[in-house]
Coordinates of C-alpha atoms and ligand atoms in Angstrom, one line a residue:
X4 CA 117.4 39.6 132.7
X5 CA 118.9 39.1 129.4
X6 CA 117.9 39.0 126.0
X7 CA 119.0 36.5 124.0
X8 CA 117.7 37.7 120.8
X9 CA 119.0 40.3 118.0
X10 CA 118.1 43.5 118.4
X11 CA 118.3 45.6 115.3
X12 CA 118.3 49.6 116.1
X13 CA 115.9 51.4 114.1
X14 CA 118.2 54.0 116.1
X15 CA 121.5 52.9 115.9
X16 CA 123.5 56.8 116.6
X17 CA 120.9 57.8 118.9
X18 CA 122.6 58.0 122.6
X19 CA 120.3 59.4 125.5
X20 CA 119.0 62.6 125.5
X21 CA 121.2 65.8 126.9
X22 CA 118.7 66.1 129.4
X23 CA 118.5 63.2 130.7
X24 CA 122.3 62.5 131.2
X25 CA 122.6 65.9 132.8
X26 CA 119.8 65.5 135.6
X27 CA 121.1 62.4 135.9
X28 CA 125.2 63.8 137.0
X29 CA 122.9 66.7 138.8
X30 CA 120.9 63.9 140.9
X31 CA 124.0 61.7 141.3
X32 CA 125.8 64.3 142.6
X33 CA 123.6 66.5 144.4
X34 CA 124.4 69.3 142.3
X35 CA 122.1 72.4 141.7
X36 CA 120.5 71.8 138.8
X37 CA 120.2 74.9 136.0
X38 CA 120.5 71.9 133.1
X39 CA 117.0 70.3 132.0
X40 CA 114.6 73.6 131.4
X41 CA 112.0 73.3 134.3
X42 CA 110.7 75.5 137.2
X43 CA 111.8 74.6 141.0
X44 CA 108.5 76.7 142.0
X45 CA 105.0 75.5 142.2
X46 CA 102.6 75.9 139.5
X47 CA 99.4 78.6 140.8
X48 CA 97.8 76.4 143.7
X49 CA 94.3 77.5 142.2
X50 CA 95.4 74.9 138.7
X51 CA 96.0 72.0 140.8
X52 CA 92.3 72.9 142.6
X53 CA 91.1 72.7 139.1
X54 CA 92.2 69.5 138.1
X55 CA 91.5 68.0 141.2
X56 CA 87.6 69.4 140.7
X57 CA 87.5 67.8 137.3
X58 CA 88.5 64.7 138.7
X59 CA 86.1 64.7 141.6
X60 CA 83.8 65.8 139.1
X61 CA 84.1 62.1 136.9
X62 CA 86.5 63.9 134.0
X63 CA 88.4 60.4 134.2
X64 CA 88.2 58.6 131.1
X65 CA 89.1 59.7 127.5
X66 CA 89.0 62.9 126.1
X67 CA 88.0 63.4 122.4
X68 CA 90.7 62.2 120.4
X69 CA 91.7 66.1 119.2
X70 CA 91.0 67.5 122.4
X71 CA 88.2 68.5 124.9
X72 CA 86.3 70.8 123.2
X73 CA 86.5 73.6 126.0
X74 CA 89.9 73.7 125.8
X75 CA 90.2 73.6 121.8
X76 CA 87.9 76.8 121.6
X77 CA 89.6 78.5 124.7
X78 CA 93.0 77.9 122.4
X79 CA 91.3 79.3 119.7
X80 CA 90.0 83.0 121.7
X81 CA 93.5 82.9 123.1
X82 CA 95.2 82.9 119.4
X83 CA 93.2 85.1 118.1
X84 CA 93.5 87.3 120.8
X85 CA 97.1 87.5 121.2
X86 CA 97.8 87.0 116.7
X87 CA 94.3 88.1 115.4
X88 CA 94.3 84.7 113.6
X89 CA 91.3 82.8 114.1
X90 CA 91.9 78.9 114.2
X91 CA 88.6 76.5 114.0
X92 CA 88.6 74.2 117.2
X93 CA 86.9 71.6 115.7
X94 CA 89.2 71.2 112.7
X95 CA 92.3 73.2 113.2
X96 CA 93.7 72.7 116.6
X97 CA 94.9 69.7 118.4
X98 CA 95.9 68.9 121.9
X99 CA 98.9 66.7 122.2
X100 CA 101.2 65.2 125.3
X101 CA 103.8 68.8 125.4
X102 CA 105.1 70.2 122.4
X103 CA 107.3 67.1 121.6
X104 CA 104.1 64.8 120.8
X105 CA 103.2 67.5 118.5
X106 CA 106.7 68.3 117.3
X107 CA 106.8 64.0 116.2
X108 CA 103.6 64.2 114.9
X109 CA 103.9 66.9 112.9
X110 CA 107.2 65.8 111.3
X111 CA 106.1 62.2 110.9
X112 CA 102.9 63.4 109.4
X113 CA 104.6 65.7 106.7
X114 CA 108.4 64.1 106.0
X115 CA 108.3 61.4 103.8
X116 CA 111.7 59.6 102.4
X117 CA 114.0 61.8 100.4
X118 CA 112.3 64.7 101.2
X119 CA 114.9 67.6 103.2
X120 CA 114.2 69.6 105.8
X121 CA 115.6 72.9 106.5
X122 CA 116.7 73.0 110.4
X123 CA 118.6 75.6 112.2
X124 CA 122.0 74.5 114.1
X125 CA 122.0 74.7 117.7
X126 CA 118.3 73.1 117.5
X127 CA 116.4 71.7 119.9
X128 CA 117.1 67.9 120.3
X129 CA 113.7 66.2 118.9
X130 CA 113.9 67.7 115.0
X131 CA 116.4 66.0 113.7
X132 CA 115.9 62.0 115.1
X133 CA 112.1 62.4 114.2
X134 CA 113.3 64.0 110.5
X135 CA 115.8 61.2 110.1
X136 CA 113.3 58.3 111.5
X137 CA 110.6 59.4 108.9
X138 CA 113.7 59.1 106.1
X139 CA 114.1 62.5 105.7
X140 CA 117.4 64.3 105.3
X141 CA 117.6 67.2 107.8
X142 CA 119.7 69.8 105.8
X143 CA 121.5 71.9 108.3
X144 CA 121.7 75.6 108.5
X145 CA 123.8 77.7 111.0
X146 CA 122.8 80.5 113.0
X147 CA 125.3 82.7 113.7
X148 CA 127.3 82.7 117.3
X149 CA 126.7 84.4 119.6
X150 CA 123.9 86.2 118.9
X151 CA 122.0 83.1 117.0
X152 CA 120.4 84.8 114.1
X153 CA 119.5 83.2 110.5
X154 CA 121.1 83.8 107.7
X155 CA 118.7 83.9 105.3
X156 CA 120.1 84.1 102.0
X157 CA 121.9 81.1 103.0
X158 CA 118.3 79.4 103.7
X159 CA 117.4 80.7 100.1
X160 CA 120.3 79.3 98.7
X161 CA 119.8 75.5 100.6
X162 CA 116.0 75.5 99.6
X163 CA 116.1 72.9 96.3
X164 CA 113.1 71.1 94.7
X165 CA 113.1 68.5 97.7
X166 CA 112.6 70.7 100.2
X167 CA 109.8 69.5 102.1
X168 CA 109.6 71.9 105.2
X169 CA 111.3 74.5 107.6
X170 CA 111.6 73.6 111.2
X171 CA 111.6 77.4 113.3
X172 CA 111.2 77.7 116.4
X173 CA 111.5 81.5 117.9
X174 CA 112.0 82.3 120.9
X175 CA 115.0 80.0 120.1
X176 CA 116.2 77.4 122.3
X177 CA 119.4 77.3 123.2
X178 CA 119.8 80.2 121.0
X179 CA 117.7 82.8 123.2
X180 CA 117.2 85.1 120.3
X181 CA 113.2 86.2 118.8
X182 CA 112.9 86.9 115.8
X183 CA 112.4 90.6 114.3
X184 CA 109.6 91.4 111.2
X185 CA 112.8 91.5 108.8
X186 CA 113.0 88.0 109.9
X187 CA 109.3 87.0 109.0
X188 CA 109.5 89.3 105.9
X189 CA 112.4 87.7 104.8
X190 CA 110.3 84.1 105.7
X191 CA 107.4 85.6 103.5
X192 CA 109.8 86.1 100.8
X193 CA 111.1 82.6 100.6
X194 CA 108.7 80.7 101.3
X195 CA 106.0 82.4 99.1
X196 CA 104.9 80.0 95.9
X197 CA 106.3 77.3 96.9
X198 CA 105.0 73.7 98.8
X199 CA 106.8 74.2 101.7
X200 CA 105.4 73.5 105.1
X201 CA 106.7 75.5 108.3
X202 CA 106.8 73.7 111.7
X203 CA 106.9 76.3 114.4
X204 CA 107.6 75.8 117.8
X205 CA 106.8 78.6 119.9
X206 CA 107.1 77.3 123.1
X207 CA 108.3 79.9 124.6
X208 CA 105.4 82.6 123.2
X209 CA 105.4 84.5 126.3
X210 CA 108.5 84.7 127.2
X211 CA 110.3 87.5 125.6
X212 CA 112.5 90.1 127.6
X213 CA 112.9 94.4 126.7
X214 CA 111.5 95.3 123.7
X215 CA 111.4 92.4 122.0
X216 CA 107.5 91.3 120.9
X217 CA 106.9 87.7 119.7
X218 CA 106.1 87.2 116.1
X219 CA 103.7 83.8 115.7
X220 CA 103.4 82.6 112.5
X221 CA 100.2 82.3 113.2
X222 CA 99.9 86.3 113.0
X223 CA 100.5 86.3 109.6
X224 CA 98.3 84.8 107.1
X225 CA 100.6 84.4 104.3
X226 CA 102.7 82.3 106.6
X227 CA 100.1 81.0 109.2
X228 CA 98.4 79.4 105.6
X229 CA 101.4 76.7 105.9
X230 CA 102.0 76.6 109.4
X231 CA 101.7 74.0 112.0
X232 CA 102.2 76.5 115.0
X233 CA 103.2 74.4 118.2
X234 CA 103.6 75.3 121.7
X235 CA 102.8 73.9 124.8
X236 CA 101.6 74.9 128.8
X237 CA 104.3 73.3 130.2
X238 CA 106.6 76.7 129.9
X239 CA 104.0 79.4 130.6
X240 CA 101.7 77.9 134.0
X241 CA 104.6 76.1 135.3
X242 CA 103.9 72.8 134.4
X243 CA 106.9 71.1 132.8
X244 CA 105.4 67.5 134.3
X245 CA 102.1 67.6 132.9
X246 CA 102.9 67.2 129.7
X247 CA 100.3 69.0 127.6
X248 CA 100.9 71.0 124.4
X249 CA 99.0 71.6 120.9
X250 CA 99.3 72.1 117.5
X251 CA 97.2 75.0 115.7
X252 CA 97.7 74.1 111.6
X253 CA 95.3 74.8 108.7
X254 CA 92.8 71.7 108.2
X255 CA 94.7 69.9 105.8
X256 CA 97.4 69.8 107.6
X257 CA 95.7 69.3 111.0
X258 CA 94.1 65.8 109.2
X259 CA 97.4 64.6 108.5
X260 CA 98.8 65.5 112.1
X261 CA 95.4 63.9 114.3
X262 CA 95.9 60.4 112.1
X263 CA 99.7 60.1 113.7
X264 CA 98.2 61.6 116.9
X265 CA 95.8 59.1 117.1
X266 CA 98.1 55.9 117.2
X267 CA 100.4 58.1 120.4
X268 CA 98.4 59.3 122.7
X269 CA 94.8 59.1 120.9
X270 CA 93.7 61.6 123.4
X271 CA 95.7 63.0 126.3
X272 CA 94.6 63.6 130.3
X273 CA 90.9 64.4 130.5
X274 CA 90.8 66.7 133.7
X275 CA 94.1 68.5 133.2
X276 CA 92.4 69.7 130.0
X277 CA 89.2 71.2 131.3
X278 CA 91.3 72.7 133.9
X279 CA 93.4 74.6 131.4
X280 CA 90.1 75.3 129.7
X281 CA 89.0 77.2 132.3
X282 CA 92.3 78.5 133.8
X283 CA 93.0 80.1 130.4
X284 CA 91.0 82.8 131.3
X285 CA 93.5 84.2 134.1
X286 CA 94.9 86.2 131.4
X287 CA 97.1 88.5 133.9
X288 CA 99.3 85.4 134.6
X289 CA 100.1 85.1 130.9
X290 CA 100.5 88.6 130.4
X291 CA 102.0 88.8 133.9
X292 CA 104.8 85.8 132.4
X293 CA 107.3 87.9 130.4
X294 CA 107.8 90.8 133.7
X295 CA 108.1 87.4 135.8
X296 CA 110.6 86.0 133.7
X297 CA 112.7 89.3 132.9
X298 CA 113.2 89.8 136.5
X299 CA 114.7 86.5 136.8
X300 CA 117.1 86.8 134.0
X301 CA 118.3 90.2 134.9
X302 CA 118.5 89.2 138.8
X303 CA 120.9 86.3 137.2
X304 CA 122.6 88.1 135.2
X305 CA 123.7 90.8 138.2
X306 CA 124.9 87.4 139.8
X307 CA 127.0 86.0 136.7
X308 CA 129.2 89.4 136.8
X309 CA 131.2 88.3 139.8
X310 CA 132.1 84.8 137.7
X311 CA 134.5 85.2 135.4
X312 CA 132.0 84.1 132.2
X313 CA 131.1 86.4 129.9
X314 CA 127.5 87.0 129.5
X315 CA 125.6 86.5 126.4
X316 CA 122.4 88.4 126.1
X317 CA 119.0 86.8 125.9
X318 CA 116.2 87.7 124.2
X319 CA 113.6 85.6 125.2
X320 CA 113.1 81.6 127.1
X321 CA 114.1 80.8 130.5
X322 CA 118.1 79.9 129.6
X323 CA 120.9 82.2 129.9
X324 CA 123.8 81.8 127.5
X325 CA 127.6 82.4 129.1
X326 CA 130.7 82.0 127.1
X327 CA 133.3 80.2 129.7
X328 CA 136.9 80.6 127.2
X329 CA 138.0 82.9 129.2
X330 CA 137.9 80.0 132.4
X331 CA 139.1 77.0 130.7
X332 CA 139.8 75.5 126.9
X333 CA 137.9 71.8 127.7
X334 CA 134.8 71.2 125.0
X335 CA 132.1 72.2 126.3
X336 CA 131.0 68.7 127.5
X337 CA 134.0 68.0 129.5
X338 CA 133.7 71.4 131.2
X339 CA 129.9 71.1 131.9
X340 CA 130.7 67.3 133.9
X341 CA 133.3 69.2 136.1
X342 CA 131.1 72.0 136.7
X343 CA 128.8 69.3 138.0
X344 CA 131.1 67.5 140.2
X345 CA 133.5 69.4 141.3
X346 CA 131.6 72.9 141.5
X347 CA 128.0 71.6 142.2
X348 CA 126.3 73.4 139.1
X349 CA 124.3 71.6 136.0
X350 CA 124.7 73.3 133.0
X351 CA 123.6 72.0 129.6
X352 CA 126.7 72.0 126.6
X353 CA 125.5 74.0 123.2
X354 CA 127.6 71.2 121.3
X355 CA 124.6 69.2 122.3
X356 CA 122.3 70.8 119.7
X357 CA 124.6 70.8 117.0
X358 CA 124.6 67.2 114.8
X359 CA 128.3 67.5 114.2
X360 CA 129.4 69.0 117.9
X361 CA 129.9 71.9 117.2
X362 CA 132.0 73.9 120.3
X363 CA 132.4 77.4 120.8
X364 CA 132.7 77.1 124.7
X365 CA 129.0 78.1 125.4
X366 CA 126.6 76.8 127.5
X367 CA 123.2 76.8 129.0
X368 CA 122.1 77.8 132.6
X369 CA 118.0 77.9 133.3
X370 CA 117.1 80.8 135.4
X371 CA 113.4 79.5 136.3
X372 CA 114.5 78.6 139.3
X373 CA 113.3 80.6 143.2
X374 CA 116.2 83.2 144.0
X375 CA 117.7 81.1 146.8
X376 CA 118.3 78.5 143.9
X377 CA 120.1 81.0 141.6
X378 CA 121.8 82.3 144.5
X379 CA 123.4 79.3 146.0
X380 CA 124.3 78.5 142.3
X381 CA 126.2 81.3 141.5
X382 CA 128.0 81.3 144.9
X383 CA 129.6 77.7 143.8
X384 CA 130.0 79.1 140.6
X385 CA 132.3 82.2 142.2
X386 CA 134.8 79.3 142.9
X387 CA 135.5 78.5 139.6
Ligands
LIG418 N1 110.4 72.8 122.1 C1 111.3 73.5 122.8 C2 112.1 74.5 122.1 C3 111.5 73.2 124.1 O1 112.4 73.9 124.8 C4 110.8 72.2 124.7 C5 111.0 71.8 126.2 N2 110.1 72.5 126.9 C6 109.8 71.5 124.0 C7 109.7 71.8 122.6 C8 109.0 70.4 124.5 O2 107.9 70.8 125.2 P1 107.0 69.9 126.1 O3 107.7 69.8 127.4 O4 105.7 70.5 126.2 O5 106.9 68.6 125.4
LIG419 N1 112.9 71.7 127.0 C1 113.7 71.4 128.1 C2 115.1 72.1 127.9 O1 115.4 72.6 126.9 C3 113.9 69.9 128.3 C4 112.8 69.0 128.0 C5 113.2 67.6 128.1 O2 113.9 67.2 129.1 N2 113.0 66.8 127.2 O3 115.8 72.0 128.8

């Protein structure tokens, strides 16, 4: 069909997503995907029993606009269980579709035009269209390669009357590092008598590797006072598809997030929510997440040694960083489509998360994948 009309791009730069154009080569090519972050296992069987009770129970029509109930004040034991912060369910927390509902609703709730917004380059791809489309200016910072840490005297120095919020988001994706206390004292420092707002996505709260611990902003008050702390079930049950996340933020700012949540979603699914209401209580598998995971990364990263990339270290998330320079001098983009094609490996490019392209011949594989998987992968990877 063919529209006749004029279309006029509220989006004009905005191509497709990373992730979708590399499970797309994957798919096209039958290549093993370690691209888009998502498990190839099964979520526990005893979840999808749950959800299925809820349903055959007559949980099928909406849910309170900021949540189900059950699952706000299970959300609430958990924080303060695992940050000692406790957030009121009934004004404080709100369930969303995943992390990225939150993630627009938060931004579109706080950014208005002219204000900036510090965000940390690689970044995660939904910051800076959602900054931009509210009429903000996103005002870039690097994190240092490879290791991905902030500098934060540079932050200090790019903070200016304008500056409307700080977009974190530790464990960092692609970046792989957690941040350290210096890291929240030196926050604390900045941050402290001033208006800014901090967006923090922590999707990736249980997943941190050795001796790293995750620092939530929630856990400190100081910061956790001007927080909207985001994170999402997706990453830690297994459940990439279901789309359900939340957003923990002090009331005021919780108001200002439910009245763009509202005109999404309104509410999101009904029985998936009591089910992670009550499945919230298997704390051993959260707990259990991190040992999961580490064994994963460190079973990939034997496998990586016989390829001739050089490994960079990760801290925390389900990606693992290599440096391929030593294999080829393409960007990062041409070198990811020929891994796909010709070698049969998905990767995703770190150039992707940069607004200007930025290549330093890094990319992305995603470990949560069953051993076979990673096996098979590395083989074809061997060849390069
Ligand atoms: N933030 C980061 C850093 C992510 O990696 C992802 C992808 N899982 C999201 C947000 C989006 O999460 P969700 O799938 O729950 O929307
Ligand atoms: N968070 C996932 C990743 O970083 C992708 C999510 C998506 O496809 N939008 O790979």
């Amino acid at each position: 069909m063919q529209f006749k009309g004029k279309i006029k791009s509220k989006m004009p730069q905005q191509g497709l997503s990373i992730f979708a154009v590399m499970t797309g080569l994957a798919n096209e090519h039958g290549a093993i995907n370690l691209s888009q972050g998502f498990p190839d296992f099964d979520c526990h069987p005893e979840l999808v029993e749950l959800v299925h009770k809820y349903m055959k129970e007559g949980h099928n029509q909406y849910a309170p606009m900021p949540g189900v109930p059950q699952l706000r004040e299970a959300l609430a034991a958990k924080m303060e269980q695992d940050y000692g912060m406790r957030y009121h369910p009934d004004t404080e927390i709100t369930i969303t579709s995943g992390a990225t509902e939150a993630l627009y609703a938060a931004i579109t709730a706080i950014v208005q035009p002219g204000d900036e917004v510090i965000v940390f380059e690689p970044y995660y791809d939904v910051y800076v269209p959602v900054i931009r489309y509210s009429g903000g200016r996103p005002v870039f910072v690097k994190l240092t390669v490879p290791d991905y840490r902030v500098d934060w005297t540079e932050v200090q120095a790019k903070i200016t009357p304008k500056t409307r919020a700080v977009i974190l988001n530790n464990p960092h994706n692609p970046g792989t590092s957690v941040f350290t206390k210096e890291d929240i004292a030196r926050l604390e420092e900045i941050v402290s008598g001033s208006d800014i707002i901090l967006i923090s996505d922590e999707v990736y709260e249980h997943i941190v590797f050795d001796k790293e611990a995750h620092h939530s902003l929630a856990a400190y008050p100081r910061l956790a006072e001007r927080s909207m702390v985001i994170s999402s079930f997706g990453k830690t049950f297994h459940t990439t598809g279901w789309k359900m996340g939340w957003c923990a933020a002090p009331e005021a700012l919780t108001a200002e997030l439910r009245k763009i949540h509202q005109f999404i979603t309104y509410s999101v699914n009904t029985p998936i929510q009591h089910a992670f209401a009550e499945f919230l209580r298997r704390r051993e598998l959260i707990d259990g997440l991190k040992d999961f995971y580490q064994k994963k990364r460190d079973f990939f990263v034997e496998l990586l040694k016989a390829t001739p990339f050089k490994i960079i270290p990760a801290q925390g998330t389900y990606f693992q960083l290599v440096d391929f320079s030593g294999v080829s001098d393409e960007s990062e983009m041409d070198f990811v489509k020929r891994l796909t094609i010709d070698y049969g490996v998905a990767a995703i490019p770190l150039s992707a998360f940069y607004h200007n392209m930025n290549d330093h011949r890094i990319i992305r594989f995603c470990f949560a994948k069953k051993k076979e998987t990673l096996e098979q992968a590395v083989e074809r990877l061997c060849r390069i």
